[in-house]
Every structure is written in C-alpha cells, then in structure tokens.
Coordinates of C-alpha atoms and ligand atoms in Angstrom, one line a residue:
X903 CA 23.7 -78.2 38.9
X904 CA 22.1 -74.8 38.5
X905 CA 24.6 -71.9 38.4
X906 CA 23.6 -68.9 40.6
X907 CA 22.1 -66.0 38.7
X908 CA 22.6 -62.4 39.8
X909 CA 20.3 -60.0 37.9
X910 CA 20.4 -56.2 38.2
X911 CA 17.1 -54.5 37.3
X912 CA 18.0 -50.9 36.9
X913 CA 14.4 -49.9 36.2
X914 CA 14.2 -46.3 34.8
X915 CA 17.7 -45.4 36.0
X916 CA 21.0 -45.0 34.2
X917 CA 20.6 -43.4 30.8
X918 CA 23.3 -44.1 28.2
X919 CA 26.1 -42.1 29.7
X920 CA 25.5 -43.2 33.3
X921 CA 25.1 -46.8 32.1
X922 CA 28.4 -46.7 30.2
X923 CA 30.2 -45.4 33.2
X924 CA 28.6 -48.0 35.5
X925 CA 29.4 -50.9 33.2
X926 CA 33.0 -49.7 32.7
X927 CA 33.5 -49.4 36.5
X928 CA 32.0 -52.8 37.1
X929 CA 34.0 -54.5 34.4
X930 CA 37.2 -53.0 35.6
X931 CA 36.7 -54.6 39.0
X932 CA 35.0 -57.9 38.0
X933 CA 37.1 -61.0 37.6
X934 CA 35.4 -63.2 35.0
X935 CA 34.2 -66.4 36.5
X936 CA 32.2 -69.3 35.1
X937 CA 30.5 -70.4 38.3
X938 CA 27.7 -67.8 38.1
X939 CA 25.8 -65.6 35.6
X940 CA 25.5 -61.9 36.1
X941 CA 22.8 -60.2 34.1
X942 CA 22.3 -56.4 33.7
X943 CA 18.8 -55.1 32.8
X944 CA 19.4 -51.5 31.8
X945 CA 16.6 -49.3 30.3
X946 CA 16.2 -50.1 26.6
X947 CA 17.9 -46.9 25.5
X948 CA 21.1 -48.0 27.4
X949 CA 21.3 -51.6 26.3
X950 CA 23.8 -51.1 23.5
X951 CA 26.0 -48.9 25.7
X952 CA 26.1 -51.6 28.4
X953 CA 26.8 -54.3 25.8
X954 CA 29.7 -52.4 24.4
X955 CA 31.1 -51.3 27.8
X956 CA 31.0 -54.8 29.2
X957 CA 32.6 -56.4 26.1
X958 CA 32.9 -60.1 26.0
X959 CA 33.6 -61.0 29.6
X960 CA 32.6 -64.5 30.6
X961 CA 29.6 -64.8 32.8
X962 CA 28.2 -61.3 32.1
X963 CA 25.0 -60.9 30.0
X964 CA 22.5 -58.2 29.2
X965 CA 18.7 -58.3 29.2
X966 CA 15.8 -56.0 28.6
X967 CA 13.2 -55.1 31.2
X968 CA 10.2 -55.5 28.9
X969 CA 9.2 -56.3 25.3
X970 CA 6.0 -56.1 23.4
X971 CA 4.2 -59.2 22.2
X972 CA 4.7 -58.6 18.5
X973 CA 7.9 -58.6 16.5
X974 CA 7.3 -55.3 14.6
X975 CA 4.6 -53.0 13.5
X976 CA 2.5 -50.0 14.6
X977 CA 3.1 -50.1 18.4
X978 CA 4.4 -46.7 19.1
X979 CA 6.8 -46.6 22.0
X980 CA 7.4 -50.3 22.3
X981 CA 10.4 -52.5 21.7
X982 CA 10.3 -56.0 20.3
X983 CA 12.3 -59.2 21.1
X984 CA 14.1 -59.2 17.7
X985 CA 15.2 -55.6 18.4
X986 CA 16.4 -56.5 21.9
X987 CA 18.3 -59.4 20.4
X988 CA 19.8 -57.2 17.7
X989 CA 21.0 -54.7 20.4
X990 CA 22.8 -57.5 22.2
X991 CA 20.3 -58.7 24.8
X992 CA 20.0 -62.3 25.8
X993 CA 17.4 -62.2 28.5
X994 CA 14.0 -60.5 29.0
X995 CA 12.2 -59.7 32.3
X996 CA 8.5 -60.7 31.8
X997 CA 5.7 -59.7 34.2
X998 CA 7.8 -57.7 36.6
X999 CA 5.5 -56.4 39.4
X1000 CA 5.8 -52.9 38.2
X1001 CA 4.6 -54.0 34.7
X1002 CA 1.7 -55.8 36.3
X1003 CA 0.7 -53.3 38.9
X1004 CA 1.8 -49.9 37.5
X1005 CA 1.1 -50.6 33.8
X1006 CA -1.7 -53.2 34.2
X1007 CA 0.0 -56.0 32.4
X1008 CA -2.1 -59.1 32.4
X1009 CA -1.3 -62.8 32.8
X1010 CA -2.3 -63.3 29.1
X1011 CA 0.2 -60.6 28.1
X1012 CA 3.0 -62.3 30.1
X1013 CA 2.3 -65.5 28.2
X1014 CA 2.5 -63.7 24.8
X1015 CA 5.7 -62.0 26.0
X1016 CA 7.3 -65.2 27.1
X1017 CA 6.4 -66.7 23.7
X1018 CA 7.8 -63.6 21.8
X1019 CA 11.1 -63.9 23.8
X1020 CA 11.5 -67.6 23.0
X1021 CA 10.6 -67.0 19.3
X1022 CA 13.6 -64.7 19.1
X1023 CA 16.0 -66.9 21.0
X1024 CA 15.9 -64.8 24.2
X1025 CA 15.5 -66.3 27.6
X1026 CA 12.5 -65.0 29.5
X1027 CA 12.7 -64.5 33.3
X1028 CA 9.1 -64.8 34.3
X1029 CA 8.4 -62.7 37.5
X1030 CA 5.7 -63.8 39.9
X1031 CA 4.7 -62.6 43.3
X1032 CA 1.9 -61.7 45.7
X1033 CA 0.6 -58.4 47.1
X1034 CA 0.7 -57.8 50.8
X1035 CA -3.1 -58.1 51.1
X1036 CA -2.9 -61.5 49.2
X1037 CA -0.2 -62.8 51.6
X1038 CA -2.2 -61.7 54.6
X1039 CA -5.2 -63.5 53.2
X1040 CA -3.2 -66.7 52.8
X1041 CA -3.3 -66.5 49.0
X1042 CA 0.4 -66.4 48.3
X1043 CA 0.7 -69.9 46.7
X1044 CA -2.5 -69.5 44.7
X1045 CA -1.5 -66.1 43.3
X1046 CA 2.0 -67.3 42.4
X1047 CA 0.8 -70.5 40.8
X1048 CA -1.8 -68.7 38.8
X1049 CA 0.8 -66.2 37.4
X1050 CA 3.3 -69.0 36.8
X1051 CA 0.9 -71.3 35.0
X1052 CA -0.5 -68.5 32.9
X1053 CA 2.9 -67.2 31.9
X1054 CA 4.1 -70.7 30.9
X1055 CA 0.9 -71.6 29.0
X1056 CA 1.5 -73.0 25.6
X1057 CA 5.2 -73.4 26.1
X1058 CA 6.6 -76.9 25.6
X1059 CA 8.4 -78.7 28.4
X1060 CA 11.6 -78.2 26.5
X1061 CA 11.2 -74.4 26.3
X1062 CA 10.1 -74.1 29.9
X1063 CA 13.3 -75.9 31.0
X1064 CA 15.3 -73.2 29.3
X1065 CA 13.6 -70.3 31.1
X1066 CA 14.1 -68.8 34.5
X1067 CA 11.6 -67.7 37.2
X1068 CA 11.8 -64.9 39.7
X1069 CA 9.8 -65.0 42.9
X1070 CA 9.3 -61.3 43.9
X1071 CA 6.8 -60.6 46.6
X1072 CA 5.4 -57.2 45.7
X1073 CA 5.4 -56.0 49.2
X1074 CA 9.2 -56.5 49.3
X1075 CA 10.0 -54.7 46.1
X1076 CA 11.6 -51.3 46.8
X1077 CA 10.2 -51.2 50.3
X1078 CA 13.2 -52.3 52.4
X1079 CA 11.1 -55.2 53.7
X1080 CA 12.6 -58.5 52.7
X1081 CA 11.1 -61.9 52.8
X1082 CA 12.9 -64.1 55.3
X1083 CA 15.0 -66.9 53.8
X1084 CA 12.4 -69.3 55.1
X1085 CA 9.5 -67.4 53.5
X1086 CA 11.4 -67.3 50.2
X1087 CA 12.3 -71.0 50.4
X1088 CA 8.7 -72.0 51.1
X1089 CA 7.4 -70.3 47.9
X1090 CA 10.3 -71.6 45.8
X1091 CA 9.3 -75.2 46.8
X1092 CA 5.8 -74.5 45.5
X1093 CA 7.2 -73.0 42.3
X1094 CA 9.6 -75.9 41.7
X1095 CA 6.7 -78.3 42.2
X1096 CA 4.6 -76.6 39.5
X1097 CA 7.6 -76.5 37.2
X1098 CA 8.0 -80.3 37.6
X1099 CA 4.3 -80.7 36.5
X1100 CA 5.1 -78.8 33.3
X1101 CA 8.7 -79.8 32.5
X1102 CA 9.2 -83.1 34.3
X1103 CA 12.7 -83.9 35.3
X1104 CA 14.1 -80.9 33.3
X1105 CA 12.4 -78.6 35.8
X1106 CA 15.5 -79.1 38.0
X1107 CA 17.5 -77.1 35.5
X1108 CA 15.3 -74.0 35.8
X1109 CA 16.8 -71.3 38.0
X1110 CA 14.4 -69.7 40.5
X1111 CA 15.5 -66.3 41.7
X1112 CA 14.4 -64.3 44.7
X1113 CA 13.8 -60.6 44.5
X1114 CA 12.7 -57.9 46.9
X1115 CA 14.9 -55.4 48.8
X1116 CA 18.0 -57.6 48.5
X1117 CA 21.2 -55.8 49.5
X1118 CA 24.8 -56.5 50.4
X1119 CA 23.8 -57.4 54.0
X1120 CA 21.0 -59.9 53.3
X1121 CA 22.1 -61.3 49.9
X1122 CA 24.1 -64.2 51.3
X1123 CA 21.4 -65.5 53.6
X1124 CA 18.8 -65.3 50.9
X1125 CA 21.0 -67.1 48.4
X1126 CA 21.7 -69.8 51.0
X1127 CA 18.0 -70.5 51.4
X1128 CA 17.0 -73.9 50.0
X1129 CA 15.8 -73.7 46.4
X1130 CA 17.0 -70.1 45.9
X1131 CA 19.1 -70.1 42.8
X1132 CA 19.8 -66.4 42.4
X1133 CA 18.8 -62.9 43.1
X1134 CA 17.0 -60.2 41.2
X1135 CA 18.1 -56.9 42.6
X1136 CA 16.7 -53.4 42.0
X1137 CA 17.9 -50.5 44.2
X1138 CA 21.1 -52.2 45.4
X1139 CA 22.2 -52.9 41.9
X1140 CA 22.5 -49.2 41.2
X1141 CA 25.6 -48.8 43.2
X1142 CA 28.8 -50.4 41.8
X1143 CA 30.2 -51.4 45.2
X1144 CA 27.0 -53.0 46.5
X1145 CA 26.4 -54.8 43.2
X1146 CA 30.0 -56.1 43.2
X1147 CA 29.5 -57.3 46.8
X1148 CA 26.2 -59.1 46.0
X1149 CA 27.6 -60.7 42.8
X1150 CA 30.7 -62.0 44.7
X1151 CA 28.5 -63.6 47.3
Ligands
PEP2646 C1 13.1 -55.4 41.4 O1 13.1 -54.4 40.8 O2 12.9 -56.5 40.8 C2 13.5 -55.4 42.8 C3 13.5 -56.5 43.5 O3 13.7 -54.2 43.4 P1 14.4 -53.9 44.8 O4 15.6 -54.8 44.9 O5 14.7 -52.5 44.8 O6 13.4 -54.3 45.9

C-alpha cells in the first residue's frame, strides 16, 4: 500500500531565517505519524536550516528543488546531488514545470538529473504536465507520456519502482485553476499504465502526486481521487496553517 506523500515546493521563497522559523513552527504543531510522508523542498540555501529545525521527526523529510547533472566541477551556480545529500536532502524535484518552461530544461536533462539523483542515493520526483494549449489540442496524454518515458530512460525497473512521479498540469500551477479530481485521476491512470510497462508489478509501489493550485479547501477531494497518492503544493505550502491542514488531510 502506497503511503500518501505531501510535498511542499517553496520555490524561491523562505531564505534561511524564514525557513528556520517556518520549520520550527510546523514541527511544534506536527504530531509525528507513520501513515504519510511530508517532504519540504526549500531553496538550496535553506536546506540545512530546515534539516536542523525539523530534527529527526518521523515522516518528515527534506528535498531540493533542482540539481545539476554532474556530481562536481566547473558549473558555476549549480548544486549537485552529492552536495544535496550531504546537506540532509533525501528527495529531488526533477523537471518541475518552471525548470522546463522558465529555464528551458529539456527531457534529456531530466533523464540525466534522475540518474544523478539515483547515483547519490536520492529519490527523484519526476514532474510531468501539459501546457493549456496542449490540453486544448487533446495532447495531454502524449505530452505526459513523452516527458515520463524520457525522464525514466535508462533507469532499471528496480530504480524506477523506487522513484515518485508528480502530475502537474502547467496551466494549474500558481494560477488558482485546479484540475478536477476526475481530470487528475484520468491522467494518473495513463501514468500508472506507462509505469507498469517499465517496472512491471513494482509500478504499484510508485507514488503519483498531483500538483497545481492545491489548497486547504480542495486538497481532500484531490487526494481522494482514484490513483492520486499525494500532493505537490506550491503557494499553499508557504503558510504554516494551510500546510498543516493539507498534511493532516
Ligand atoms: C508547484 O510549485 O509545484 C505548484 C503546484 O505550485 P502551486 O501549488 O502554487 O500551484
């Protein structure tokens, strides 16, 4: 049985002091529980602060929002998977829509970043999702499958079964427009089918998260949709109360 995953993508918000304060406020109110995983994705500069502020509470984990494809070297401004691991991260967001559409990240790069994460013992959460124009053109499944297959290319079935996927329609991210639970469920079925092709029966272990304008009011309905195993949350994870509400759902 897959444990629900609640992932907070802080994007470029919460520098070290704010991140420490947030994590301390969250930890003070959070009752450790082993029936779900809560993951914080702070900006890289704040990862160590969140790691220390959260301490060793069961079910809470830290990830990074991005890594570079190489482990070290002349890549000014980048962070690598071994560095993220050293700082206390266990997860990596790969191919978030802002990486793809603001920074021009390619499918080939997402494959290399998944590989780099796995090489360092980090769990990649591969993000896939269609633009509004692609949805309107009936291309949603094709776009999502292309991104998924490209990102997983060259990973063994064993590795794929230890990863996580996030379906995030680009038109729903940060816009206040949410996919309906039915829309989300329909794409999750397609993703699960493709995962079975790669990982066989172990595909059932892979959590598939939904993301896109999730908030305290719509989180429960989205999480209850068939095949939705967790939520990746941007804006609503920046407020302690609303994040606690979502994670308790
Ligand atoms: C995200 O950043 O992955 C996201 C889903 O953002 P928001 O919840 O703000 O739409």
